[in-house]
Amino acid sequence: MAAAGGKTYSFKVVLLGEGCVGKTSLVLRYCENKFNDKHITTLQASFLTKKLNITGKRVNLAIWDTAGQERFHALGPIYYRDSNGALLVYDVTDEDSFQKVKNWVKELRKMLGNEICLCIVGNKIDLEKDRHVSVEEAEGYAESVGAKHYHTSAKLNKGIEELFLDLCKRTLFLNAVYTVSLSVFHNTTGFMINQNCVFQSATWHCSFTHKQLIMFSVVL
Amino acid sequence: MRRRHHFKTSVKVRVSTENSSPLSPPVLPPPPPPLLAKAKCKARLKAAKQMTPPVAVQASEEAIKKTVEEATDYMQPCESSQKKAKVTSTLSPTAEEDDYQMPKAQKAQPKILEQKGQEEDEEEEDEGLVLEQRHAPSLSELDSSSSLSSLDETESPECPPLVGGTSNPVMQPPRKSMSALRKMSAAFISFFAPEKRVARMVEDLSRDRRMAFGALVQDFLRQQRDALKPHCLTSAVQLLQDLRLFINQAKDFLLECDELEPPIETLLTENEKDQALEKAMFRCVLKPLKPQIDAALRTLHKQDGSFQRMMDSLQRAKGASPQKLFGVQVGVPDAQGIEKIKHKLTLMQRAYSPIDKVLLLLQICKLIYKTMKNKSGQEFGADDFLPALSYVMVLCNMPEISLEVEYMMELLESSWLTGEGGYYLTSVYASLSLIQSQPEDVPLNGLTNQARVSLKEWSRRRSNETTSQKDNKLHQRFIKVLFQDGDSSLVKTLMWKTALNGEAMAQLCAVKFGVDQPEDYSLYWRRDRVLTPLPPNAQIQDLQSMGMSGVPFIYQASSQDERSQKLNRGSAVDLTEAAS
């Protein structure tokens, strides 16, 4: 198999969002459905791990939950530093929780730049009839900040698998682009690919080979 | 097909274990009945007698006698060896592949595992994950009785330190009352557990000044004992960073110098190796320095006022009804529970190993989760856990915890910091920040500027450290140099920095070995078993790329070399000319 000698990636993903938007059930749902169901009764949901195999690349995801209450907001940087990805969760029936997501996005971009993969997640789509955040608004906003938007329901187990899979692929891609851009930077002094450009125009596929990526970044 | 592969791997493993370490218990067969086991073990021990110090064998034989009476105790070593076999088998690429979940989208592709009927693999995954990632075991695996090497270990009598003069004022933690029987079986287990064996080997080596590794460690310890004196202290971070840096370098050196006998590869798999070495290094560096490090950290934090601030904040929070302060909405430990946690925190202070400290921290978190659960069967996330943790921190009222957190954050390897241990360490750090930021600056920027800055610095430092660890190997290397002068010989460990060339190293040797006429001496190295003079312009990188690792350099009079190396005489003369 192609992956036999491949390297294993370890990614840290931080969960941000107001209390009660369902961060915990989301990640619990994701992790309990799979191999871990034997242990779930003793494991706690604040920190969970998941192993994935994406086109031969082994990925270990470590999912860090954070406390969403306002009084803990300031502790954010302690948790999200060195994250490869962030899940910004809001409740589609709660306009306020979407505003909180916007605050987080601003802060994350300011503190971590474009090196972090942002996923904005509208949870509780099983309560569609009480929706207070419009799909267009949410998706438009996500695009404007270089994030991707997802709809999930932890209750119905909808969209969760796809969310994490996509997050992994994008993180792998980002990881590859940054590795390449760094090596390009080192090899030909003074030349660095425009990070924003990569970030916004790239279609998120992780099927690039290393060689393709180098060509890709040189073209940029 | 897969089964066959598994079989192959396990056979391989078994053979290598038996060849290399005759003391390891059999890998594959299930634990034999006690009587049979006794006979088997005796036979094995007999075979091993030439290889091990007689005292040790005697001790373990006694242990066997004891354990035969108690079958359950006997099972333990076998269990651990089976564990090892399992982990080893995950080494094989296909076996490991199985652990990773394929996304749904790819299920149609060939060569994808079936997800059902994999009970066995699931178990493997868990054990594999723990060792492979070098993360802390997950909370589910921890209970209060799990043993911590740096706490419950005793200076076992079967292996006295080689060098007595290292002044090793280690605090002996009070031991729980253990029956003699249990003690013996503990000795038995530690005797057989490969990781502990490696730790013991490394520790003995580190105390032996005649060995390059021993000299390296002992020199460092001596230098640190001076550096840790109150009037020499600068900053806590610097102090801990120096320790971490040395541990990294010494680990590399140990792997390259080939002084471990038997080689570590024969005892442990690649995945286990790093963790075992890490623990071993803690043991030979942090353990002897523990009293000094503790005192230094306390002094520094008293001087800069942070200790007092922590104490005041805890007092203030305690006075302000912490349950309300943090919005705790779950069950919290009662007075008895708090006492239990305090006890664990005290144990944490006594442990020298950051790994043991973090394991204790995980045990504490597990206790907190347990009391949270009292009210319902639900799972809790950080929304509930962080308030409960902060509440517990306030009630425990131990300002020293902040020193412990710093110790772990600076000394744990970064792979630990991204795992479960890292998560809960971060949570404690967060809750201490929260406690300190109460109550004036609660809204939005509750995190004090100071905390912000120090976090940023810490983060940069640690990420630099990981990225530059490989570079580091190139920038400086420790080399062993054997000095031969007439009948006397002496080995020293020297640091070779990138900036130095072969000539400069020869000069350094002249100084280090106290040679009066450096022009008469030159530095040699063995290449394909031939003694070759080191070119004056040689760089450490060149030598590394030529496969120079672990082999000592030789510094000797240039004329001595005539006997052994006529062919190279010309260049040897060149070398001395260049040097003068």
Short mmCIF file of N, CA, C and O in Angstrom, two decimals, chain B residues 481-519:
data_model
loop_
_atom_site.label_atom_id
_atom_site.label_comp_id
_atom_site.label_asym_id
_atom_site.label_seq_id
_atom_site.Cartn_x
_atom_site.Cartn_y
_atom_site.Cartn_z
N VAL B 481 36.70 11.67 22.56
CA VAL B 481 38.08 11.63 22.10
C VAL B 481 38.88 10.76 23.07
O VAL B 481 38.84 10.96 24.28
N LEU B 482 39.58 9.82 22.48
CA LEU B 482 40.44 8.94 23.27
C LEU B 482 41.85 9.50 23.20
O LEU B 482 42.41 9.68 22.11
N PHE B 483 42.42 9.80 24.35
CA PHE B 483 43.77 10.36 24.40
C PHE B 483 44.73 9.24 24.74
O PHE B 483 44.59 8.57 25.77
N GLN B 484 45.69 9.03 23.86
CA GLN B 484 46.66 7.97 24.13
C GLN B 484 48.04 8.58 24.20
O GLN B 484 48.50 9.24 23.27
N ASP B 485 48.66 8.37 25.35
CA ASP B 485 50.00 8.91 25.51
C ASP B 485 50.81 7.84 26.22
O ASP B 485 50.63 7.61 27.42
N GLY B 486 51.66 7.19 25.48
CA GLY B 486 52.41 6.08 26.06
C GLY B 486 51.44 5.01 26.51
O GLY B 486 50.59 4.57 25.73
N ASP B 487 51.53 4.64 27.77
CA ASP B 487 50.67 3.58 28.26
C ASP B 487 49.34 4.10 28.78
O ASP B 487 48.41 3.33 28.97
N SER B 488 49.29 5.36 29.05
CA SER B 488 48.05 5.87 29.64
C SER B 488 47.06 6.31 28.57
O SER B 488 47.45 6.77 27.49
N SER B 489 45.82 6.13 28.86
CA SER B 489 44.81 6.62 27.93
C SER B 489 43.64 7.19 28.72
O SER B 489 43.41 6.84 29.88
N LEU B 490 42.92 8.06 28.08
CA LEU B 490 41.89 8.82 28.77
C LEU B 490 40.84 9.20 27.73
O LEU B 490 41.18 9.56 26.61
N VAL B 491 39.57 9.09 28.12
CA VAL B 491 38.52 9.49 27.18
C VAL B 491 37.84 10.75 27.69
O VAL B 491 37.51 10.85 28.87
N LYS B 492 37.64 11.70 26.83
CA LYS B 492 36.87 12.89 27.20
C LYS B 492 35.80 13.15 26.15
O LYS B 492 35.94 12.78 25.00
N THR B 493 34.75 13.79 26.60
CA THR B 493 33.69 14.18 25.67
C THR B 493 33.82 15.66 25.38
O THR B 493 33.86 16.47 26.30
N LEU B 494 33.90 15.99 24.13
CA LEU B 494 34.06 17.40 23.77
C LEU B 494 32.93 17.83 22.85
O LEU B 494 32.35 17.01 22.12
N MET B 495 32.64 19.09 22.89
CA MET B 495 31.59 19.59 22.01
C MET B 495 32.21 20.16 20.73
O MET B 495 33.15 20.94 20.79
N TRP B 496 31.68 19.70 19.62
CA TRP B 496 32.19 20.18 18.34
C TRP B 496 31.12 21.07 17.71
O TRP B 496 30.08 20.60 17.29
N LYS B 497 31.40 22.36 17.67
CA LYS B 497 30.43 23.28 17.07
C LYS B 497 30.72 23.43 15.59
O LYS B 497 31.83 23.19 15.13
N THR B 498 29.72 23.85 14.86
CA THR B 498 29.84 23.96 13.41
C THR B 498 31.00 24.85 13.01
O THR B 498 31.66 24.61 12.01
N ALA B 499 31.20 25.89 13.79
CA ALA B 499 32.20 26.88 13.37
C ALA B 499 33.62 26.30 13.42
O ALA B 499 34.52 26.83 12.77
N LEU B 500 33.82 25.25 14.16
CA LEU B 500 35.18 24.74 14.33
C LEU B 500 35.54 23.77 13.21
O LEU B 500 34.71 23.00 12.74
N ASN B 501 36.81 23.79 12.83
CA ASN B 501 37.28 22.79 11.88
C ASN B 501 38.18 21.79 12.60
O ASN B 501 38.40 21.89 13.81
N GLY B 502 38.70 20.83 11.84
CA GLY B 502 39.51 19.78 12.42
C GLY B 502 40.71 20.32 13.18
O GLY B 502 41.07 19.82 14.25
N GLU B 503 41.29 21.34 12.64
CA GLU B 503 42.48 21.93 13.26
C GLU B 503 42.12 22.52 14.62
O GLU B 503 42.82 22.31 15.62
N ALA B 504 41.03 23.26 14.63
CA ALA B 504 40.61 23.88 15.89
C ALA B 504 40.29 22.82 16.93
O ALA B 504 40.56 22.99 18.12
N MET B 505 39.72 21.70 16.46
CA MET B 505 39.41 20.63 17.39
C MET B 505 40.69 20.03 17.97
O MET B 505 40.75 19.70 19.15
N ALA B 506 41.71 19.91 17.13
CA ALA B 506 42.99 19.39 17.62
C ALA B 506 43.56 20.31 18.69
O ALA B 506 44.09 19.85 19.71
N GLN B 507 43.40 21.60 18.47
CA GLN B 507 43.88 22.55 19.47
C GLN B 507 43.09 22.43 20.77
O GLN B 507 43.65 22.48 21.87
N LEU B 508 41.78 22.25 20.60
CA LEU B 508 40.93 22.07 21.78
C LEU B 508 41.37 20.84 22.58
O LEU B 508 41.45 20.87 23.81
N CYS B 509 41.70 19.78 21.84
CA CYS B 509 42.15 18.55 22.50
C CYS B 509 43.43 18.81 23.28
O CYS B 509 43.60 18.33 24.41
N ALA B 510 44.34 19.58 22.68
CA ALA B 510 45.61 19.88 23.35
C ALA B 510 45.34 20.55 24.68
O ALA B 510 45.95 20.22 25.70
N VAL B 511 44.38 21.47 24.70
CA VAL B 511 44.04 22.17 25.95
C VAL B 511 43.41 21.20 26.94
O VAL B 511 43.80 21.13 28.10
N LYS B 512 42.44 20.43 26.44
CA LYS B 512 41.66 19.56 27.33
C LYS B 512 42.52 18.46 27.94
O LYS B 512 42.29 18.05 29.07
N PHE B 513 43.46 17.94 27.17
CA PHE B 513 44.26 16.85 27.70
C PHE B 513 45.58 17.36 28.29
O PHE B 513 46.44 16.57 28.66
N GLY B 514 45.73 18.66 28.32
CA GLY B 514 46.91 19.26 28.93
C GLY B 514 48.21 18.85 28.25
O GLY B 514 49.18 18.45 28.90
N VAL B 515 48.24 18.91 26.94
CA VAL B 515 49.44 18.54 26.19
C VAL B 515 50.36 19.76 26.08
O VAL B 515 49.91 20.85 25.76
N ASP B 516 51.64 19.54 26.38
CA ASP B 516 52.58 20.67 26.36
C ASP B 516 52.99 21.05 24.94
O ASP B 516 53.15 22.23 24.62
N GLN B 517 53.21 20.02 24.12
CA GLN B 517 53.65 20.34 22.74
C GLN B 517 52.60 19.89 21.74
O GLN B 517 52.70 18.81 21.17
N PRO B 518 51.62 20.70 21.53
CA PRO B 518 50.52 20.30 20.64
C PRO B 518 50.99 19.97 19.24
O PRO B 518 50.34 19.20 18.54
N GLU B 519 52.13 20.52 18.82
CA GLU B 519 52.57 20.26 17.45
C GLU B 519 52.97 18.80 17.26
O GLU B 519 53.01 18.30 16.15
#
